[in-house]
PDB file of C-alpha atoms in Angstrom:
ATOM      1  CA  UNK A 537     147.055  74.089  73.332  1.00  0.00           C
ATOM      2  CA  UNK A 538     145.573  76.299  75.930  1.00  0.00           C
ATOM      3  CA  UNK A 539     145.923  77.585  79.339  1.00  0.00           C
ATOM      4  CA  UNK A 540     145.030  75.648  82.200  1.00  0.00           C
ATOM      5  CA  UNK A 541     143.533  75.940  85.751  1.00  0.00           C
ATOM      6  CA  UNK A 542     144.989  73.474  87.933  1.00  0.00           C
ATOM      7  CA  UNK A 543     146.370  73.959  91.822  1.00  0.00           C
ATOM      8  CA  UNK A 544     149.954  74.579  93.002  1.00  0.00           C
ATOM      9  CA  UNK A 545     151.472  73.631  96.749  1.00  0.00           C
ATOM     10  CA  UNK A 546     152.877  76.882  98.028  1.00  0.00           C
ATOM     11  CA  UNK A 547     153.897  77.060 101.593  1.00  0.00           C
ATOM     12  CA  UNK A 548     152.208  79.138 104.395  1.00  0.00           C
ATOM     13  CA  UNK A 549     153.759  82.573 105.933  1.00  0.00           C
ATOM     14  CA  UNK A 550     153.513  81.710 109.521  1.00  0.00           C
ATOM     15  CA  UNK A 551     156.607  83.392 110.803  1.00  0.00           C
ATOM     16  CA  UNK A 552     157.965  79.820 111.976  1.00  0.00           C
ATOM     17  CA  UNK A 553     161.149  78.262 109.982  1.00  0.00           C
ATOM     18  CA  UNK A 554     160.060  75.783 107.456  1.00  0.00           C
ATOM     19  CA  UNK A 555     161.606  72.631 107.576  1.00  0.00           C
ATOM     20  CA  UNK A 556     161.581  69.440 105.513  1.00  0.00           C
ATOM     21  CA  UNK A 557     163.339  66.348 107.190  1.00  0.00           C
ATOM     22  CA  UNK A 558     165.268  63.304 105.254  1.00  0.00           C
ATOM     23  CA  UNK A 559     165.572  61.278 108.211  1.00  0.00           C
ATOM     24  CA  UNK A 560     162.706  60.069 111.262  1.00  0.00           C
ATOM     25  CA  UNK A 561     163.059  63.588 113.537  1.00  0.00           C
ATOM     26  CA  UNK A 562     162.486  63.254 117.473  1.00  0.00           C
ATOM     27  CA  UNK A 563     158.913  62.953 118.771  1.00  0.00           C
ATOM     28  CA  UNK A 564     159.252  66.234 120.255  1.00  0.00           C
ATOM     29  CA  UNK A 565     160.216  68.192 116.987  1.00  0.00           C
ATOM     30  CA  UNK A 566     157.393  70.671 115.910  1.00  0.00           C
ATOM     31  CA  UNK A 567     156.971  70.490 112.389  1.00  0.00           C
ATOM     32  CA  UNK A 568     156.305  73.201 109.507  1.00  0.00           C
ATOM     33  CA  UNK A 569     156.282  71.366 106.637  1.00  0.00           C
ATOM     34  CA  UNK A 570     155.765  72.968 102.914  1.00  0.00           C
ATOM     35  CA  UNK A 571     153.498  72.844 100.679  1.00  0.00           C
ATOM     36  CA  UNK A 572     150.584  73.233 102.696  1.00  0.00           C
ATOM     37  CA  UNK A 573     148.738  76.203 101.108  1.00  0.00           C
ATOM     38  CA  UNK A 574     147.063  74.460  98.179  1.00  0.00           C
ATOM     39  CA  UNK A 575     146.190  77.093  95.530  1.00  0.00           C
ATOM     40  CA  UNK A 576     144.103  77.487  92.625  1.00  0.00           C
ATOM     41  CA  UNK A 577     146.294  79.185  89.345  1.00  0.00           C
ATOM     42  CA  UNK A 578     146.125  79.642  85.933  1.00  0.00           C
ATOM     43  CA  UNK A 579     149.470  78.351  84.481  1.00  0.00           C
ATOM     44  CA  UNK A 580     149.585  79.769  80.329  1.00  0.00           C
ATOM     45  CA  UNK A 581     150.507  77.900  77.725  1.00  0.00           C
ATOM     46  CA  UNK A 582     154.132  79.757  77.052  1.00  0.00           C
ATOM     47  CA  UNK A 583     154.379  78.849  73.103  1.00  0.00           C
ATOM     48  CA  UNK A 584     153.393  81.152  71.507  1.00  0.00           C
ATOM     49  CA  UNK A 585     155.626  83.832  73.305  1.00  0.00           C
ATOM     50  CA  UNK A 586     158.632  81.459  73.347  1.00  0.00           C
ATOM     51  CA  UNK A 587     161.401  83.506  71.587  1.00  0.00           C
ATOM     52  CA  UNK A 588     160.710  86.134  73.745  1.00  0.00           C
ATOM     53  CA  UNK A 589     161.081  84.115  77.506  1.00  0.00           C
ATOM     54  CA  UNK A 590     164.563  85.604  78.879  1.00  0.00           C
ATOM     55  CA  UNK A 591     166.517  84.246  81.622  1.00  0.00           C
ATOM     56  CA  UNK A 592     167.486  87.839  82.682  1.00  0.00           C
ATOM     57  CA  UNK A 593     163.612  89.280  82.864  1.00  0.00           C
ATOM     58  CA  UNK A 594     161.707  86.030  83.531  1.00  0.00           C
ATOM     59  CA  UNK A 595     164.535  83.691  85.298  1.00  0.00           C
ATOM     60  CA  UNK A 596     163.012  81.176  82.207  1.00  0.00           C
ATOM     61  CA  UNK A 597     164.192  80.171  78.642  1.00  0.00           C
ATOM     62  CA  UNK A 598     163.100  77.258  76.637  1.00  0.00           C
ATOM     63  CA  UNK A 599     165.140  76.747  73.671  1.00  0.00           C
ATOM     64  CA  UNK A 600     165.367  74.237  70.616  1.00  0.00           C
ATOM     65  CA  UNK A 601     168.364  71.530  71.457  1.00  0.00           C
ATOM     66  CA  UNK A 602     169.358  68.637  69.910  1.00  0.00           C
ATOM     67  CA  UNK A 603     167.441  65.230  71.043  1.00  0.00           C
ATOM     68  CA  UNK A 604     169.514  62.583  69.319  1.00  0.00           C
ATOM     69  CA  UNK A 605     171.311  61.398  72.693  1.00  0.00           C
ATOM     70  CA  UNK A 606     169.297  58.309  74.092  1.00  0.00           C
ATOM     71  CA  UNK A 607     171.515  56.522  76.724  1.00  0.00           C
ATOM     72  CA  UNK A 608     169.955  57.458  80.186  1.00  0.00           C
ATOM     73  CA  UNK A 609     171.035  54.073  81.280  1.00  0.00           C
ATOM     74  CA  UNK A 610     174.594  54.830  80.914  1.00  0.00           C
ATOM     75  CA  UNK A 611     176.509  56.978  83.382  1.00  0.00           C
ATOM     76  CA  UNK A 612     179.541  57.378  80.834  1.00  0.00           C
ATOM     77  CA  UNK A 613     177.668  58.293  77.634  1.00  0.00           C
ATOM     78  CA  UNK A 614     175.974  60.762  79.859  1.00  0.00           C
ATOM     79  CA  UNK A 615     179.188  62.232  81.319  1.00  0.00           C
ATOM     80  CA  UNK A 616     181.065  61.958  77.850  1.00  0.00           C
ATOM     81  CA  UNK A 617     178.992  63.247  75.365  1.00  0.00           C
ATOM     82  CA  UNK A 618     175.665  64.408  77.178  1.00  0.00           C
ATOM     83  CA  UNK A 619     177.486  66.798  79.487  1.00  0.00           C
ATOM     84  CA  UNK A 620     179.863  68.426  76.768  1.00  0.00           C
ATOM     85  CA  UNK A 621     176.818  69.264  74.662  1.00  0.00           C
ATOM     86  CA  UNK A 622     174.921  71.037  77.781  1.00  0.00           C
ATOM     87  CA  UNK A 623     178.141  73.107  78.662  1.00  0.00           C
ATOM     88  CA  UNK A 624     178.205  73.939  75.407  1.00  0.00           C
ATOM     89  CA  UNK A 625     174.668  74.697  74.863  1.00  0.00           C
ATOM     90  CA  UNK A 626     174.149  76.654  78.373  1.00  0.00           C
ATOM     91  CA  UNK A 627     177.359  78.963  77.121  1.00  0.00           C
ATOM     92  CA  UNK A 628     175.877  79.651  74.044  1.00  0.00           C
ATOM     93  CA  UNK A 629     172.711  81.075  75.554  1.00  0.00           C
ATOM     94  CA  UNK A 630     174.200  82.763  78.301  1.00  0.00           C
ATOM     95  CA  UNK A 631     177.619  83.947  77.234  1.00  0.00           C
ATOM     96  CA  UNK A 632     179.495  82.563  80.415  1.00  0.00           C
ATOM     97  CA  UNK A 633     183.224  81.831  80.323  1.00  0.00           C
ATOM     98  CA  UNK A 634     182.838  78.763  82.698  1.00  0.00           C
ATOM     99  CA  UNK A 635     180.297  76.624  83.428  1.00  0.00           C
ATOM    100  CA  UNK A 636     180.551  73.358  85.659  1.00  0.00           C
ATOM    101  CA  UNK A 637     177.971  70.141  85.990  1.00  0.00           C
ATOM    102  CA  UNK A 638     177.798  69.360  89.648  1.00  0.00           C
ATOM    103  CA  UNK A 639     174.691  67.199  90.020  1.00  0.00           C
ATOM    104  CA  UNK A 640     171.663  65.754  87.550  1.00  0.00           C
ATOM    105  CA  UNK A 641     168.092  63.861  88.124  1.00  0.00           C
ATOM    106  CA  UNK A 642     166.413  61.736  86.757  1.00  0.00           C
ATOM    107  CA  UNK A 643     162.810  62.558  87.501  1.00  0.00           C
ATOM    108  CA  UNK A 644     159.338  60.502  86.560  1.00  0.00           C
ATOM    109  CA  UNK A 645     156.383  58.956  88.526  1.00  0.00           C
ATOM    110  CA  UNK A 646     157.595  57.344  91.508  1.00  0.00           C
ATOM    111  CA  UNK A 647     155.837  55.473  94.634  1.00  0.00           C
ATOM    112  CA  UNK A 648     155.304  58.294  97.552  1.00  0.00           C
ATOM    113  CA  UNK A 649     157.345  55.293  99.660  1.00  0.00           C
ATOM    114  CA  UNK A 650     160.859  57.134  99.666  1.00  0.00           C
ATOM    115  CA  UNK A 651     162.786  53.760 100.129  1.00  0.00           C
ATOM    116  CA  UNK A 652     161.609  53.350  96.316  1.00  0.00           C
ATOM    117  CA  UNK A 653     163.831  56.774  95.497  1.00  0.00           C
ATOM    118  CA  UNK A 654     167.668  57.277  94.715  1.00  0.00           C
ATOM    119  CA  UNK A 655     170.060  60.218  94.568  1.00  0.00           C
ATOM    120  CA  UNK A 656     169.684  60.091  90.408  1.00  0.00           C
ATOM    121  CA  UNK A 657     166.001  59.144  90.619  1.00  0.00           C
ATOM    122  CA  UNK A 658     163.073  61.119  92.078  1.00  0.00           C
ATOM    123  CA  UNK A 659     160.015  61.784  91.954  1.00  0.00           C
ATOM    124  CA  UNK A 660     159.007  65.178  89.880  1.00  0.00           C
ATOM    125  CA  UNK A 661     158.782  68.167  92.833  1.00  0.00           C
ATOM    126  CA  UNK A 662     155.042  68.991  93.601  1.00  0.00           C
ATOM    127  CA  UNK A 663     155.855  72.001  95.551  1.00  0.00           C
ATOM    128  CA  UNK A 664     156.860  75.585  94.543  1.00  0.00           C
ATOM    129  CA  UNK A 665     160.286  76.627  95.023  1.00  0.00           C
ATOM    130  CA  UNK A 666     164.025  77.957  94.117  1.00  0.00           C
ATOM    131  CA  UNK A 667     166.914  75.829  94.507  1.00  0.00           C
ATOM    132  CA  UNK A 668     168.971  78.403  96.261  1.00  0.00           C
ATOM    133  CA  UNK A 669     169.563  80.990  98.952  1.00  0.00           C
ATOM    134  CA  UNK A 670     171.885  84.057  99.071  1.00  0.00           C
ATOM    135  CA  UNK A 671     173.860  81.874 101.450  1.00  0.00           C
ATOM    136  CA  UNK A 672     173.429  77.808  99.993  1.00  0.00           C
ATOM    137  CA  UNK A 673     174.408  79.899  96.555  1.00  0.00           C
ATOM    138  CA  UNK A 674     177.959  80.655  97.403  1.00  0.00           C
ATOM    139  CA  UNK A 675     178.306  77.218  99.804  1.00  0.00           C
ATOM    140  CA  UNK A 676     177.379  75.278  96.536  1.00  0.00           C
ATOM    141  CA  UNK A 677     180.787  76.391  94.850  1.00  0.00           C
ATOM    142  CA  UNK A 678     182.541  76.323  97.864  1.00  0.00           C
ATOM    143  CA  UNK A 679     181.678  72.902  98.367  1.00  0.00           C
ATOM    144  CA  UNK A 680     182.055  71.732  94.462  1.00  0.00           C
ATOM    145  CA  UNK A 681     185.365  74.239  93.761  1.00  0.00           C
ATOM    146  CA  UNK A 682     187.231  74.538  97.051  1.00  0.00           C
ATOM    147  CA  UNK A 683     190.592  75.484  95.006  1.00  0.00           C
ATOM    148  CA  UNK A 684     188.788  77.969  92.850  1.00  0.00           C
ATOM    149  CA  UNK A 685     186.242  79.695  94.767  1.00  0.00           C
ATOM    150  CA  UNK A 686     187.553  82.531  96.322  1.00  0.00           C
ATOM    151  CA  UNK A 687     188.325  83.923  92.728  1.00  0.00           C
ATOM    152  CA  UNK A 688     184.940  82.745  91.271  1.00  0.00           C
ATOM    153  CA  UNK A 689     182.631  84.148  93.852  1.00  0.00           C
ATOM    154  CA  UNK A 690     184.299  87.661  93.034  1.00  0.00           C
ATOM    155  CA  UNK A 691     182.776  87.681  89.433  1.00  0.00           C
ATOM    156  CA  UNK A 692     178.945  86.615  88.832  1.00  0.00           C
ATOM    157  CA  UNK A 693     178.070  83.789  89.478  1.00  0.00           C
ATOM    158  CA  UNK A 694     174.486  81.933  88.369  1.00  0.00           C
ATOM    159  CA  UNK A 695     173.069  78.517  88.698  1.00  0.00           C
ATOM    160  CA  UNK A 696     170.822  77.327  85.830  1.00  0.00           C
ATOM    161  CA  UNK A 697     168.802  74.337  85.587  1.00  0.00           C
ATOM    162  CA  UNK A 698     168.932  72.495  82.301  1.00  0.00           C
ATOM    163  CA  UNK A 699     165.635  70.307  82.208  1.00  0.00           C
ATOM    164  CA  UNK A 700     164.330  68.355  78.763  1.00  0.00           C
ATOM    165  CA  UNK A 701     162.442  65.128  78.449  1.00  0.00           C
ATOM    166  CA  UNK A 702     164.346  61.884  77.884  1.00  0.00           C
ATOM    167  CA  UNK A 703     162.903  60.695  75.088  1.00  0.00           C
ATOM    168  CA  UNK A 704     159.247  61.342  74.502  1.00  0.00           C
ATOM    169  CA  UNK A 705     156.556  64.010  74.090  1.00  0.00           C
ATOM    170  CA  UNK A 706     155.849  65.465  78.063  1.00  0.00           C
ATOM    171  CA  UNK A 707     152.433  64.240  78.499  1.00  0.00           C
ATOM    172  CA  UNK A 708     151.822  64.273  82.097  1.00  0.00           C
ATOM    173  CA  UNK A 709     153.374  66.241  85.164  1.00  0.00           C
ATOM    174  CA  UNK A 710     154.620  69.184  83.140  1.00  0.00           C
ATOM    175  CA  UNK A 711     156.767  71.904  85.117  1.00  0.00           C
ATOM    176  CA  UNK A 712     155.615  75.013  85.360  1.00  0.00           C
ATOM    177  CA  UNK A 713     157.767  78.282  85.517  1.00  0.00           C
ATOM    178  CA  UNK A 714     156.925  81.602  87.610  1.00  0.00           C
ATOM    179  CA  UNK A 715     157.832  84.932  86.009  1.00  0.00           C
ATOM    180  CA  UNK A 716     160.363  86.294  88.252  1.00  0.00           C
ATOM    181  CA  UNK A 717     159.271  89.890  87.882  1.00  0.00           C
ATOM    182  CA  UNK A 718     155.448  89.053  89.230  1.00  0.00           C
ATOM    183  CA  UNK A 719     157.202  87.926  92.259  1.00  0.00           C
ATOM    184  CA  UNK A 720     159.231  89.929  95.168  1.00  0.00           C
ATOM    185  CA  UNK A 721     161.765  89.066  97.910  1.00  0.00           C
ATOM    186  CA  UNK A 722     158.683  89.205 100.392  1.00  0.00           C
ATOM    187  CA  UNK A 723     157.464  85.800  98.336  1.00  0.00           C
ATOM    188  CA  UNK A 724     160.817  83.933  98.945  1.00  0.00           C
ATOM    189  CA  UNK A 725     160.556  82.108 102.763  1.00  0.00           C
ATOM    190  CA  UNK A 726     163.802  79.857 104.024  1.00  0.00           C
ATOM    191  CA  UNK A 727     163.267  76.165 104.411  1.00  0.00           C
ATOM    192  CA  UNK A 728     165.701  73.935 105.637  1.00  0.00           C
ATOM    193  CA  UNK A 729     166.891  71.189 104.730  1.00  0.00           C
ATOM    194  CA  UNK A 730     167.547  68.473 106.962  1.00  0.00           C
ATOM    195  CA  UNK A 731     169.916  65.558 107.010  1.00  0.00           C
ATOM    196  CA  UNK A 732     171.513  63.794 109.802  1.00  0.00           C
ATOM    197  CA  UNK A 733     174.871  64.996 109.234  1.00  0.00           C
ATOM    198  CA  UNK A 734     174.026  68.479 107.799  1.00  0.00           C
ATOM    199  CA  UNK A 735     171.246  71.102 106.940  1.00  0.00           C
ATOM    200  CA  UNK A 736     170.752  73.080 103.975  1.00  0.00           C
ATOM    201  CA  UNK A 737     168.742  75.835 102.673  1.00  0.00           C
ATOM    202  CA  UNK A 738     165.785  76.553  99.791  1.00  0.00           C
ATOM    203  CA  UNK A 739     163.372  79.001  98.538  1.00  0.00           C
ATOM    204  CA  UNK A 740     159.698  77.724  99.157  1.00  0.00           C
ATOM    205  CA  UNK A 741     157.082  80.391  98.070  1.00  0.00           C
ATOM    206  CA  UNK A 742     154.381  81.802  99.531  1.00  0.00           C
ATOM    207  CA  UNK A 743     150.625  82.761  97.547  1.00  0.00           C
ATOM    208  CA  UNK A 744     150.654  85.725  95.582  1.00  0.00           C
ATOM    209  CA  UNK A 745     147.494  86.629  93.446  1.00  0.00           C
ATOM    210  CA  UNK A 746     150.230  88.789  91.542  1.00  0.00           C
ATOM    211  CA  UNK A 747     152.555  85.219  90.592  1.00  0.00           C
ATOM    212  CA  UNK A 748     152.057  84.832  86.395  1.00  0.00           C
ATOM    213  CA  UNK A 749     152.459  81.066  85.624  1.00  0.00           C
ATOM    214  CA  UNK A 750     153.549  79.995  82.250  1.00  0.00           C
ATOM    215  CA  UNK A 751     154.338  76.181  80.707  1.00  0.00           C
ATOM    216  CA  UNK A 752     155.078  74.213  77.479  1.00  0.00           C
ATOM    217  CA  UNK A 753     152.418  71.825  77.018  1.00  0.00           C
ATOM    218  CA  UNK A 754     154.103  68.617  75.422  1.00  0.00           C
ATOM    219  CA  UNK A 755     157.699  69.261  74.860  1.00  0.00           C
ATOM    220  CA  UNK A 756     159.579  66.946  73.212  1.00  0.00           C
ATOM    221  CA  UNK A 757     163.039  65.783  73.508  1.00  0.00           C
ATOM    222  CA  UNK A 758     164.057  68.555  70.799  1.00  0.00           C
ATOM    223  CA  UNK A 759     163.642  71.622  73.463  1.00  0.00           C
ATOM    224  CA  UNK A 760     165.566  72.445  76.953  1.00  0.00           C
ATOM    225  CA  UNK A 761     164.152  74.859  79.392  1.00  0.00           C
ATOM    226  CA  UNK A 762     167.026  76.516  81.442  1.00  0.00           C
ATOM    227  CA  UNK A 763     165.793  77.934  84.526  1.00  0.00           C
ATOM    228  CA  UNK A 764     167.706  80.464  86.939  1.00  0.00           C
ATOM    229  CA  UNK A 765     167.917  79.489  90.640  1.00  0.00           C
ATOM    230  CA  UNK A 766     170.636  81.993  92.070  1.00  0.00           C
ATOM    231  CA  UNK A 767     172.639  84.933  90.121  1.00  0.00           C
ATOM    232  CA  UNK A 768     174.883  86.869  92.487  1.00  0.00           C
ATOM    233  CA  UNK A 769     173.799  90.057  90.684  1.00  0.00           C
ATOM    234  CA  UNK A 770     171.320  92.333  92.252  1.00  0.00           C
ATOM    235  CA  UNK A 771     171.357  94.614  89.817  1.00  0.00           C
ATOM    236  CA  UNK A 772     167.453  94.439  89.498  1.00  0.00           C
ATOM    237  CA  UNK A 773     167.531  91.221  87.259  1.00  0.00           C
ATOM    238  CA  UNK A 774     166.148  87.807  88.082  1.00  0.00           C
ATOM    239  CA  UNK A 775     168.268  86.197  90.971  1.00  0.00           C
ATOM    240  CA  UNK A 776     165.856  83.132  91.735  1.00  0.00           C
ATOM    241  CA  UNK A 777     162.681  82.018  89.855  1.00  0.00           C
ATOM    242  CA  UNK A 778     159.914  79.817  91.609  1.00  0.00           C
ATOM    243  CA  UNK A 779     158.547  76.871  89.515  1.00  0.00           C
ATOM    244  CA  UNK A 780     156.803  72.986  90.364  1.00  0.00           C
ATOM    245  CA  UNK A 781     155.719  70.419  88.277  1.00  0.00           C
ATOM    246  CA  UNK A 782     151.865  70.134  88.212  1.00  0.00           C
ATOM    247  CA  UNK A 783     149.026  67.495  87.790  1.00  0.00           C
ATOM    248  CA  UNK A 784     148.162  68.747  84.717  1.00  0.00           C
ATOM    249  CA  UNK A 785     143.948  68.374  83.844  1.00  0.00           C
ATOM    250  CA  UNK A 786     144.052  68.064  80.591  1.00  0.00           C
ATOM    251  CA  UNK A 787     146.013  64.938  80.920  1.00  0.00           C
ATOM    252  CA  UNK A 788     144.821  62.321  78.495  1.00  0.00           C
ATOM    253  CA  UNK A 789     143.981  58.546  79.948  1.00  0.00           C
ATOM    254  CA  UNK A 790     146.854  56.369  79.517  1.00  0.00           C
ATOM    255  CA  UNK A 791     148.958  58.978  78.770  1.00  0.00           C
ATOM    256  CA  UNK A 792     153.035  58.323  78.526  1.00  0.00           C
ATOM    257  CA  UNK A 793     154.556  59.202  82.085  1.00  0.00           C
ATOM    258  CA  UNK A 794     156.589  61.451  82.244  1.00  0.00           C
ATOM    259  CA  UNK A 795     160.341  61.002  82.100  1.00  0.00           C
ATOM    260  CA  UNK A 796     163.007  63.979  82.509  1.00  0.00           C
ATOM    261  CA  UNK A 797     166.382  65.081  83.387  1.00  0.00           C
ATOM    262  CA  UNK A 798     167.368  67.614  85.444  1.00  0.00           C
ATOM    263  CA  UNK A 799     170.925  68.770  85.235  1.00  0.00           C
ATOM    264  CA  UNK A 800     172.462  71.486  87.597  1.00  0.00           C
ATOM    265  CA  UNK A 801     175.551  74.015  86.506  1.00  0.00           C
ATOM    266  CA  UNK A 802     176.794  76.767  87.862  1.00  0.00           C
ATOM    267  CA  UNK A 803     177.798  79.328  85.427  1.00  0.00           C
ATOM    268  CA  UNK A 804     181.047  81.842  86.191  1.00  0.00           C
ATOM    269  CA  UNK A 805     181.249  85.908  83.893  1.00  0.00           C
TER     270      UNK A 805
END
């Protein structure tokens, strides 16, 4: 494989609050919307360096994990069995004590009509960002561990991605992964999130000549990538890595669209 040039939806620096709305806002509501500074990147093919990708340095890690488990369509398999193995998995490669499944996605191709999307299935994220804030970080375990988290949020905590093909080779729409150290705080711009009952809180990113791109061309079901979206640490290592799934050029016709899932943990040291 090689590295390709391709373009990736970062969002402008205007000094206004970037929003993204899940409902029909008021006529008189001045948008920002992301996404709107298209860019031309190079995004590397990461394979070659793979052993060496480190959640700490990087935010990124793609590792070799076991593909055998096929039953997507069933919420219980994938609660019973798929969920132990991913606990297991992310506390092997990260050494935490505790870690704790609060959401998952299944991602692939959809219509851009958004009555056509579910809370388990989406359409793969064309836009670069981080999952979470200083602030949404914390909220997140409030909101999944009320009992716990006054004790939790006084140790590390980190939030990592787990995100592997359901069954087939990635042919289409891989994600791409942004080397945490080629980015600063400066990059990082607040967008809200907003519901009708409630708003939340994301990175978007904004250009950076200096942002180093990297992706697995065609990973099979046999590899994870864990990606970091918050650590509480701020000890100088990665606290929130930028990445976006891309139309990828060197996309073969008829190619096999892409199907993944995306499962979210938070991890407690």
């Amino acid at each position: 494989m090689a590295d390709v040039k391709t373009q990736l939806n970062y969002s402008v620096d205007n000094g206004r609050e970037i929003d993204y709305y899940f409902f029909e806002p008021a006529q008189d509501v001045k948008l920002n919307p992301p996404g709107t500074d298209v860019q031309d990147v190079v995004i590397r093919d990461g394979w070659s360096q793979a052993e060496s990708f480190s959640l700490d340095a990087e935010g990124f890690a793609i590792k070799s994990f076991d593909g055998g488990f096929r039953q997507f369509d069933n919420e219980e398999a994938i609660t019973s069995l798929l969920y132990p193995q991913v606990i297991e998995f992310i506390k092997k490669q990260t050494g935490a004590r505790r870690v704790e499944i609060f959401d998952k996605t299944i991602r692939q191709r959809l219509p851009d009509d958004l009555s056509q999307q579910t809370e388990e299935h989406r359409p793969a994220v064309l836009l670069v960002h981080s999952d979470y804030t200083p602030r949404s970080g914390p909220a997140r375990v409030r909101d999944i561990l009320p009992e716990d988290a006054d004790e939790l949020l006084t140790g590390r905590v980190v939030f990592y991605n787990f995100w592997k093909s359901l069954y087939d080779v990635v042919e289409e729409l891989p994600l791409a992964c942004c080397d945490a150290r080629s980015s600063i705080d400066e990059d990082m711009l607040l967008m809200n999130l907003k519901y009708s009952d409630r708003t939340g809180e994301i990175y978007v990113l904004r250009h950076s000549p200096d942002h180093k791109w990297w992706y697995f061309p065609k990973m099979s079901a046999d590899h994870a990538l864990l990606l970091k979206t918050y650590d509480s640490e701020i000890d100088g290592r990665a606290r929130f890595m930028g990445h976006s799934a891309f139309e990828d050029p060197t996309t073969p016709v008829g190619a096999q669209p892409r199907q993944s899932i995306e499962i979210r943990t938070m991890a407690f040291f």
